[in-house]
mmCIF file of C-alpha atoms in Angstrom:
data_model
loop_
_atom_site.group_PDB
_atom_site.id
_atom_site.type_symbol
_atom_site.label_atom_id
_atom_site.label_comp_id
_atom_site.label_asym_id
_atom_site.label_seq_id
_atom_site.Cartn_x
_atom_site.Cartn_y
_atom_site.Cartn_z
ATOM 1 C CA MET A 1 -24.668 13.144 -77.315
ATOM 2 C CA LYS A 2 -27.740 12.266 -79.369
ATOM 3 C CA THR A 3 -31.054 13.795 -78.383
ATOM 4 C CA ALA A 4 -34.751 13.330 -79.162
ATOM 5 C CA ASN A 5 -37.323 16.088 -78.882
ATOM 6 C CA LEU A 6 -39.771 14.875 -76.254
ATOM 7 C CA GLN A 7 -42.029 17.914 -75.781
ATOM 8 C CA GLU A 8 -42.326 21.374 -77.269
ATOM 9 C CA PHE A 9 -44.726 24.086 -76.209
ATOM 10 C CA GLY A 10 -44.850 27.794 -75.549
ATOM 11 C CA THR A 11 -46.317 31.219 -76.082
ATOM 12 C CA GLU A 12 -45.033 34.603 -77.229
ATOM 13 C CA LEU A 13 -43.757 35.053 -73.663
ATOM 14 C CA HIS A 14 -41.410 32.060 -73.753
ATOM 15 C CA HIS A 15 -40.977 28.709 -75.474
ATOM 16 C CA THR A 16 -40.014 25.395 -73.864
ATOM 17 C CA SER A 17 -38.403 22.303 -75.393
ATOM 18 C CA VAL A 18 -37.746 19.072 -73.508
ATOM 19 C CA LEU A 19 -35.045 16.883 -75.024
ATOM 20 C CA ALA A 20 -34.422 13.249 -74.092
ATOM 21 C CA LEU A 21 -30.684 12.553 -73.957
ATOM 22 C CA ALA A 22 -28.985 9.279 -74.800
ATOM 23 C CA ASP A 23 -27.856 8.746 -71.206
ATOM 24 C CA GLY A 24 -31.467 8.763 -69.951
ATOM 25 C CA SER A 25 -31.444 12.327 -68.616
ATOM 26 C CA PHE A 26 -33.317 15.308 -70.021
ATOM 27 C CA ARG A 27 -32.483 18.825 -71.129
ATOM 28 C CA TRP A 28 -35.100 21.542 -70.638
ATOM 29 C CA GLU A 29 -34.500 24.533 -72.897
ATOM 30 C CA TYR A 30 -36.253 27.903 -72.550
ATOM 31 C CA VAL A 31 -36.166 30.559 -75.262
ATOM 32 C CA LEU A 32 -37.554 34.056 -74.741
ATOM 33 C CA GLY A 33 -40.710 34.794 -76.722
ATOM 34 C CA ALA A 34 -41.135 37.494 -79.352
ATOM 35 C CA LYS A 35 -43.394 39.649 -77.161
ATOM 36 C CA ALA A 36 -41.631 39.168 -73.830
ATOM 37 C CA PRO A 37 -41.333 42.598 -72.143
ATOM 38 C CA GLU A 38 -37.941 41.760 -70.611
ATOM 39 C CA GLY A 39 -35.260 39.095 -70.708
ATOM 40 C CA PHE A 40 -34.658 36.239 -68.319
ATOM 41 C CA ARG A 41 -33.130 37.409 -65.059
ATOM 42 C CA GLN A 42 -29.489 36.769 -64.312
ATOM 43 C CA VAL A 43 -29.074 34.592 -61.241
ATOM 44 C CA PRO A 44 -27.465 36.645 -58.439
ATOM 45 C CA GLU A 45 -24.105 35.247 -57.387
ATOM 46 C CA ASP A 46 -25.136 34.874 -53.746
ATOM 47 C CA LEU A 47 -28.181 32.862 -54.840
ATOM 48 C CA ARG A 48 -26.149 30.558 -57.072
ATOM 49 C CA ALA A 49 -23.571 30.075 -54.319
ATOM 50 C CA GLN A 50 -26.154 29.362 -51.611
ATOM 51 C CA ALA A 51 -26.379 25.708 -50.587
ATOM 52 C CA PHE A 52 -29.974 24.517 -50.392
ATOM 53 C CA SER A 53 -31.019 21.230 -48.836
ATOM 54 C CA GLU A 54 -33.162 18.724 -50.686
ATOM 55 C CA HIS A 55 -36.581 18.434 -49.063
ATOM 56 C CA GLY A 56 -39.075 15.663 -49.630
ATOM 57 C CA GLY A 57 -37.262 14.695 -52.812
ATOM 58 C CA VAL A 58 -37.391 18.270 -54.203
ATOM 59 C CA SER A 59 -34.233 20.199 -55.085
ATOM 60 C CA LEU A 60 -33.498 23.488 -56.876
ATOM 61 C CA SER A 61 -31.622 23.941 -60.134
ATOM 62 C CA MET A 62 -30.333 27.350 -61.242
ATOM 63 C CA GLY A 63 -29.602 26.093 -64.754
ATOM 64 C CA ASP A 64 -26.602 25.064 -66.795
ATOM 65 C CA ALA A 65 -23.626 27.380 -67.243
ATOM 66 C CA GLY A 66 -23.845 29.876 -70.073
ATOM 67 C CA GLY A 67 -27.449 30.946 -69.647
ATOM 68 C CA THR A 68 -28.305 34.296 -71.247
ATOM 69 C CA GLU A 69 -31.177 36.780 -71.173
ATOM 70 C CA THR A 70 -32.818 34.978 -74.091
ATOM 71 C CA GLU A 71 -31.928 31.317 -73.502
ATOM 72 C CA ARG A 72 -31.719 29.012 -70.491
ATOM 73 C CA ALA A 73 -31.106 25.279 -70.200
ATOM 74 C CA TYR A 74 -31.395 22.767 -67.354
ATOM 75 C CA SER A 75 -30.037 19.207 -67.231
ATOM 76 C CA VAL A 76 -32.231 17.055 -64.979
ATOM 77 C CA GLN A 77 -33.461 13.489 -64.559
ATOM 78 C CA GLY A 78 -37.123 14.308 -65.188
ATOM 79 C CA GLY A 79 -38.793 14.753 -68.558
ATOM 80 C CA CYS A 80 -42.300 15.451 -67.310
ATOM 81 C CA SER A 81 -43.706 18.189 -65.078
ATOM 82 C CA ALA A 82 -46.122 18.006 -62.163
ATOM 83 C CA ALA A 83 -48.479 20.291 -64.100
ATOM 84 C CA LEU A 84 -48.604 17.940 -67.080
ATOM 85 C CA LEU A 85 -49.345 14.945 -64.861
ATOM 86 C CA LEU A 86 -52.235 16.811 -63.251
ATOM 87 C CA LEU A 87 -53.595 18.083 -66.570
ATOM 88 C CA LEU A 88 -53.481 14.640 -68.193
ATOM 89 C CA ASP A 89 -54.720 12.524 -65.312
ATOM 90 C CA GLY A 90 -56.095 14.744 -62.546
ATOM 91 C CA ALA A 91 -55.070 14.791 -58.906
ATOM 92 C CA ASP A 92 -56.732 11.485 -57.958
ATOM 93 C CA SER A 93 -54.310 9.564 -60.185
ATOM 94 C CA HIS A 94 -51.144 11.018 -58.673
ATOM 95 C CA PRO A 95 -51.001 10.626 -54.874
ATOM 96 C CA GLU A 96 -47.200 10.598 -55.192
ATOM 97 C CA LEU A 97 -47.387 14.342 -55.839
ATOM 98 C CA VAL A 98 -48.551 14.945 -52.260
ATOM 99 C CA PRO A 99 -45.060 14.465 -50.701
ATOM 100 C CA LEU A 100 -43.518 16.393 -53.614
ATOM 101 C CA LEU A 101 -45.816 19.358 -52.965
ATOM 102 C CA ARG A 102 -44.830 19.160 -49.297
ATOM 103 C CA GLY A 103 -41.181 19.177 -50.365
ATOM 104 C CA LEU A 104 -41.832 22.115 -52.693
ATOM 105 C CA GLY A 105 -43.250 24.075 -49.757
ATOM 106 C CA ARG A 106 -40.174 23.377 -47.628
ATOM 107 C CA THR A 107 -37.858 24.244 -50.516
ATOM 108 C CA LEU A 108 -39.478 27.644 -51.002
ATOM 109 C CA ARG A 109 -39.436 28.236 -47.246
ATOM 110 C CA ASP A 110 -35.666 27.623 -47.215
ATOM 111 C CA LEU A 111 -35.166 29.929 -50.196
ATOM 112 C CA HIS A 112 -37.086 32.712 -48.473
ATOM 113 C CA ALA A 113 -35.180 32.209 -45.212
ATOM 114 C CA ALA A 114 -31.734 32.220 -46.861
ATOM 115 C CA PRO A 115 -29.489 35.202 -46.026
ATOM 116 C CA LEU A 116 -29.744 36.698 -49.506
ATOM 117 C CA ARG A 117 -29.892 40.408 -50.285
ATOM 118 C CA ALA A 118 -33.258 41.509 -51.644
ATOM 119 C CA GLU A 119 -32.208 45.162 -51.829
ATOM 120 C CA GLY A 120 -31.402 46.382 -55.300
ATOM 121 C CA HIS A 121 -33.339 43.648 -57.076
ATOM 122 C CA PRO A 122 -36.494 44.535 -59.033
ATOM 123 C CA PRO A 123 -39.756 42.659 -58.425
ATOM 124 C CA PRO A 124 -40.243 39.370 -60.284
ATOM 125 C CA PRO A 125 -41.254 39.946 -63.932
ATOM 126 C CA GLY A 126 -44.742 38.537 -63.411
ATOM 127 C CA LEU A 127 -45.428 40.962 -60.605
ATOM 128 C CA THR A 128 -44.271 43.834 -62.827
ATOM 129 C CA ARG A 129 -46.517 42.731 -65.724
ATOM 130 C CA LEU A 130 -49.444 42.464 -63.352
ATOM 131 C CA GLY A 131 -48.825 45.936 -61.916
ATOM 132 C CA LEU A 132 -48.708 47.548 -65.356
ATOM 133 C CA TRP A 133 -52.017 45.888 -66.206
ATOM 134 C CA LEU A 134 -53.802 46.763 -62.979
ATOM 135 C CA ASP A 135 -52.539 50.355 -63.054
ATOM 136 C CA GLU A 136 -53.635 50.850 -66.696
ATOM 137 C CA LEU A 137 -50.132 51.707 -67.886
ATOM 138 C CA TYR A 138 -50.421 49.876 -71.195
ATOM 139 C CA PRO A 139 -51.540 51.833 -74.315
ATOM 140 C CA PRO A 140 -55.384 51.754 -74.458
ATOM 141 C CA GLU A 141 -55.475 50.171 -77.919
ATOM 142 C CA SER A 142 -52.880 47.498 -77.194
ATOM 143 C CA GLY A 143 -53.953 43.931 -76.462
ATOM 144 C CA ASP A 144 -53.128 44.491 -72.796
ATOM 145 C CA GLY A 145 -55.165 47.697 -72.643
ATOM 146 C CA LYS A 146 -58.249 46.208 -74.305
ATOM 147 C CA ALA A 147 -58.209 43.127 -72.073
ATOM 148 C CA GLN A 148 -57.816 45.319 -68.987
ATOM 149 C CA ARG A 149 -60.896 47.388 -69.842
ATOM 150 C CA PHE A 150 -62.999 44.306 -70.556
ATOM 151 C CA LEU A 151 -62.060 42.580 -67.309
ATOM 152 C CA ARG A 152 -62.497 45.698 -65.197
ATOM 153 C CA ALA A 153 -66.010 46.133 -66.559
ATOM 154 C CA GLN A 154 -66.780 42.458 -65.929
ATOM 155 C CA ILE A 155 -65.687 42.229 -62.305
ATOM 156 C CA GLY A 156 -66.558 45.772 -61.159
ATOM 157 C CA GLU A 157 -64.606 48.679 -59.696
ATOM 158 C CA GLY A 158 -64.599 47.462 -56.106
ATOM 159 C CA ARG A 159 -63.036 44.116 -56.949
ATOM 160 C CA TRP A 160 -60.548 45.754 -59.343
ATOM 161 C CA GLU A 161 -59.372 48.147 -56.618
ATOM 162 C CA ALA A 162 -59.005 45.229 -54.217
ATOM 163 C CA LEU A 163 -56.747 43.459 -56.729
ATOM 164 C CA ARG A 164 -54.644 46.605 -57.158
ATOM 165 C CA ARG A 165 -54.263 46.942 -53.393
ATOM 166 C CA TRP A 166 -53.241 43.308 -52.958
ATOM 167 C CA ARG A 167 -50.649 43.600 -55.700
ATOM 168 C CA THR A 168 -49.130 46.722 -54.088
ATOM 169 C CA GLU A 169 -48.814 44.886 -50.782
ATOM 170 C CA LEU A 170 -46.687 42.194 -52.446
ATOM 171 C CA THR A 171 -44.147 44.761 -53.662
ATOM 172 C CA SER A 172 -43.659 46.462 -50.297
ATOM 173 C CA SER A 173 -40.000 46.577 -49.296
ATOM 174 C CA GLU A 174 -40.967 45.632 -45.750
ATOM 175 C CA GLY A 175 -40.446 41.895 -45.384
ATOM 176 C CA ALA A 176 -39.273 41.514 -49.002
ATOM 177 C CA VAL A 177 -37.048 38.518 -49.780
ATOM 178 C CA LEU A 178 -35.380 37.181 -52.882
ATOM 179 C CA CYS A 179 -38.192 35.138 -54.419
ATOM 180 C CA HIS A 180 -38.139 32.357 -56.971
ATOM 181 C CA GLY A 181 -40.504 34.589 -58.938
ATOM 182 C CA ALA A 182 -42.457 31.901 -60.801
ATOM 183 C CA PRO A 183 -42.434 28.488 -59.050
ATOM 184 C CA ARG A 184 -44.561 26.906 -61.778
ATOM 185 C CA LEU A 185 -45.826 23.372 -61.436
ATOM 186 C CA GLY A 186 -44.797 23.224 -65.086
ATOM 187 C CA SER A 187 -41.197 23.775 -63.927
ATOM 188 C CA LEU A 188 -41.363 21.105 -61.221
ATOM 189 C CA THR A 189 -39.754 18.304 -63.222
ATOM 190 C CA VAL A 190 -40.543 14.778 -62.029
ATOM 191 C CA SER A 191 -38.115 11.911 -62.604
ATOM 192 C CA ASP A 192 -38.743 8.189 -63.162
ATOM 193 C CA ASP A 193 -38.592 7.956 -59.395
ATOM 194 C CA PRO A 194 -41.985 9.603 -58.718
ATOM 195 C CA TYR A 195 -40.808 10.815 -55.326
ATOM 196 C CA ARG A 196 -37.988 12.975 -56.688
ATOM 197 C CA ALA A 197 -38.311 16.274 -58.527
ATOM 198 C CA VAL A 198 -36.280 19.348 -59.472
ATOM 199 C CA LEU A 199 -37.673 22.886 -59.502
ATOM 200 C CA LEU A 200 -36.166 24.868 -62.394
ATOM 201 C CA SER A 201 -35.215 28.273 -61.031
ATOM 202 C CA GLY A 202 -33.473 31.551 -61.739
ATOM 203 C CA GLN A 203 -35.299 32.949 -64.776
ATOM 204 C CA ASP A 204 -37.730 35.096 -62.779
ATOM 205 C CA VAL A 205 -35.902 35.815 -59.541
ATOM 206 C CA GLY A 206 -36.788 39.129 -57.885
ATOM 207 C CA ALA A 207 -37.508 40.939 -54.621
ATOM 208 C CA ALA A 208 -41.037 40.668 -53.251
ATOM 209 C CA SER A 209 -43.071 39.415 -50.347
ATOM 210 C CA PRO A 210 -42.611 35.657 -49.915
ATOM 211 C CA LEU A 211 -46.378 35.492 -50.346
ATOM 212 C CA PHE A 212 -45.829 35.967 -54.083
ATOM 213 C CA ASP A 213 -44.166 32.546 -54.425
ATOM 214 C CA VAL A 214 -46.597 30.900 -52.021
ATOM 215 C CA GLY A 215 -49.591 32.379 -53.808
ATOM 216 C CA TRP A 216 -48.198 31.284 -57.166
ATOM 217 C CA VAL A 217 -48.297 27.595 -56.205
ATOM 218 C CA ILE A 218 -51.654 27.810 -54.433
ATOM 219 C CA GLY A 219 -53.096 29.786 -57.358
ATOM 220 C CA GLU A 220 -51.986 27.173 -59.885
ATOM 221 C CA LEU A 221 -53.514 24.384 -57.816
ATOM 222 C CA LEU A 222 -56.799 26.291 -57.477
ATOM 223 C CA ASP A 223 -56.760 27.066 -61.200
ATOM 224 C CA LEU A 224 -56.141 23.429 -62.177
ATOM 225 C CA ARG A 225 -58.787 22.152 -59.759
ATOM 226 C CA TRP A 226 -61.285 24.586 -61.251
ATOM 227 C CA LYS A 227 -60.443 23.576 -64.818
ATOM 228 C CA LEU A 228 -60.581 19.851 -64.057
ATOM 229 C CA GLY A 229 -63.395 20.048 -61.538
ATOM 230 C CA GLY A 230 -65.559 17.542 -63.358
ATOM 231 C CA ARG A 231 -62.796 14.930 -63.460
ATOM 232 C CA ASP A 232 -61.695 14.644 -59.824
ATOM 233 C CA GLY A 233 -63.231 14.690 -56.428
ATOM 234 C CA GLY A 234 -62.167 17.586 -54.236
ATOM 235 C CA ALA A 235 -60.271 15.504 -51.676
ATOM 236 C CA ALA A 236 -57.173 14.907 -53.818
ATOM 237 C CA TRP A 237 -56.768 18.625 -54.540
ATOM 238 C CA THR A 238 -57.299 19.444 -50.867
ATOM 239 C CA HIS A 239 -54.484 17.016 -50.013
ATOM 240 C CA LEU A 240 -52.135 18.711 -52.488
ATOM 241 C CA LEU A 241 -52.958 22.183 -51.177
ATOM 242 C CA GLY A 242 -52.629 21.022 -47.578
ATOM 243 C CA ALA A 243 -49.299 19.310 -48.242
ATOM 244 C CA PHE A 244 -47.804 22.432 -49.816
ATOM 245 C CA SER A 245 -48.977 24.651 -46.946
ATOM 246 C CA GLU A 246 -47.719 22.112 -44.410
ATOM 247 C CA GLY A 247 -44.327 22.038 -46.094
ATOM 248 C CA TYR A 248 -44.102 25.812 -46.142
ATOM 249 C CA GLY A 249 -45.120 25.890 -42.493
ATOM 250 C CA LYS A 250 -48.127 28.184 -42.682
ATOM 251 C CA PRO A 251 -51.792 27.410 -43.320
ATOM 252 C CA ALA A 252 -53.352 29.146 -46.304
ATOM 253 C CA GLY A 253 -55.305 32.079 -44.868
ATOM 254 C CA ALA A 254 -56.658 35.261 -46.430
ATOM 255 C CA GLU A 255 -53.168 36.648 -47.248
ATOM 256 C CA GLU A 256 -52.095 33.532 -49.111
ATOM 257 C CA THR A 257 -55.419 33.315 -50.921
ATOM 258 C CA ARG A 258 -55.136 36.946 -52.058
ATOM 259 C CA ALA A 259 -51.732 36.182 -53.553
ATOM 260 C CA ALA A 260 -53.193 33.060 -55.196
ATOM 261 C CA VAL A 261 -55.917 35.129 -56.865
ATOM 262 C CA LEU A 262 -53.254 37.469 -58.251
ATOM 263 C CA ARG A 263 -51.488 34.442 -59.761
ATOM 264 C CA ILE A 264 -54.734 33.401 -61.447
ATOM 265 C CA LEU A 265 -55.197 36.963 -62.703
ATOM 266 C CA LEU A 266 -51.647 36.948 -64.102
ATOM 267 C CA HIS A 267 -52.388 33.654 -65.851
ATOM 268 C CA LEU A 268 -55.400 35.262 -67.521
ATOM 269 C CA HIS A 269 -53.324 38.296 -68.535
ATOM 270 C CA ASP A 270 -50.553 36.173 -70.031
ATOM 271 C CA PHE A 271 -53.028 33.980 -71.911
ATOM 272 C CA LEU A 272 -54.821 36.948 -73.449
ATOM 273 C CA VAL A 273 -51.630 38.830 -74.356
ATOM 274 C CA TYR A 274 -49.195 36.051 -75.278
ATOM 275 C CA VAL A 275 -51.546 33.340 -76.598
ATOM 276 C CA GLY A 276 -54.627 35.107 -77.941
ATOM 277 C CA TRP A 277 -58.106 36.362 -77.248
ATOM 278 C CA ASN A 278 -60.721 33.786 -76.294
ATOM 279 C CA ALA A 279 -64.115 35.208 -75.340
ATOM 280 C CA VAL A 280 -65.353 32.005 -73.679
ATOM 281 C CA GLU A 281 -62.258 31.620 -71.503
ATOM 282 C CA PHE A 282 -62.337 35.321 -70.681
ATOM 283 C CA GLU A 283 -65.927 35.123 -69.421
ATOM 284 C CA ARG A 284 -65.217 31.963 -67.411
ATOM 285 C CA TYR A 285 -62.171 33.507 -65.740
ATOM 286 C CA ALA A 286 -64.030 36.735 -64.991
ATOM 287 C CA GLN A 287 -66.720 34.792 -63.130
ATOM 288 C CA PHE A 288 -64.083 32.701 -61.329
ATOM 289 C CA LEU A 289 -62.205 35.826 -60.212
ATOM 290 C CA LYS A 290 -65.416 37.471 -58.983
ATOM 291 C CA TYR A 291 -66.164 34.381 -56.906
ATOM 292 C CA LEU A 292 -62.644 34.273 -55.425
ATOM 293 C CA VAL A 293 -62.472 37.993 -54.554
ATOM 294 C CA ASP A 294 -65.861 37.784 -52.840
ATOM 295 C CA ARG A 295 -64.790 34.634 -50.997
ATOM 296 C CA ILE A 296 -61.702 36.406 -49.650
ATOM 297 C CA ALA A 297 -63.829 39.312 -48.477
ATOM 298 C CA ALA A 298 -65.958 36.816 -46.550
ATOM 299 C CA MET A 299 -62.819 35.196 -45.067
ATOM 300 C CA GLU A 300 -61.502 38.572 -43.952
ATOM 301 C CA ASN A 301 -64.824 39.539 -42.397
ATOM 302 C CA LYS A 302 -64.881 36.250 -40.509
ATOM 303 C CA GLU A 303 -61.288 36.658 -39.295
ATOM 304 C CA GLY A 304 -62.041 40.227 -38.222
ATOM 305 C CA SER A 305 -65.034 39.177 -36.143
ATOM 306 C CA GLU A 306 -63.206 36.430 -34.239
#
């Protein structure tokens, strides 16, 4: 079957190609990057065998047969991601994403509620990378080590210790479930029917608090809203955040916001390590993280006084 390369992008963590197929469908191909600390996760048999309902037009795909630790492929009807739509046009231009974000919330809720064994599975790779960074376990002169020292000095010891504590809470075995591990908006593939999407899954599966997946989505929405703040009004982003939380069945409180901040921190880590150093972006993210950590502290103080 003839193909045409539609999109190609990536970092030294992983590379993505989107191919348009002759029959009108699309093939998303992921290849492990040169600096990736570990391979793609193998999908547990009980996860692949589990039947998940489609919610709000959103379904899960665990990938085509034959996926390896270095390559994965997905055959879907969508050649564009929710993240790309938001980056190109902003939230105001895509109200159709509101029901899809609601469906994404319900899909993750079903995944977390499925009778799947979390025992014996390591944490999702992103959570592991973040822990190594926060706990200063990278060599001091490595790119990771240098970035860690710079950020710690920028945001201060108190905020850094808060981030370490929040990350530890997400890896607690109590309440751990088998998580998607990286429910990226860039992996939420949208078809020609704007009310149908497929979430590409399986590469990052691991055991963690369900808050890790929830915080990932909320963190990406907060990150995109911050980046595109001059383009949109706040209402459209509030609708997207509210729809996701409604779909998941739990309002975004202090716990969810803490997990969202960790997702933003992981994004900064991965950019610095797998894309390259950018002093301007580093300073902007440091200020953003300071604001968010302080905001959570205020939320927690308010909740504690009620």
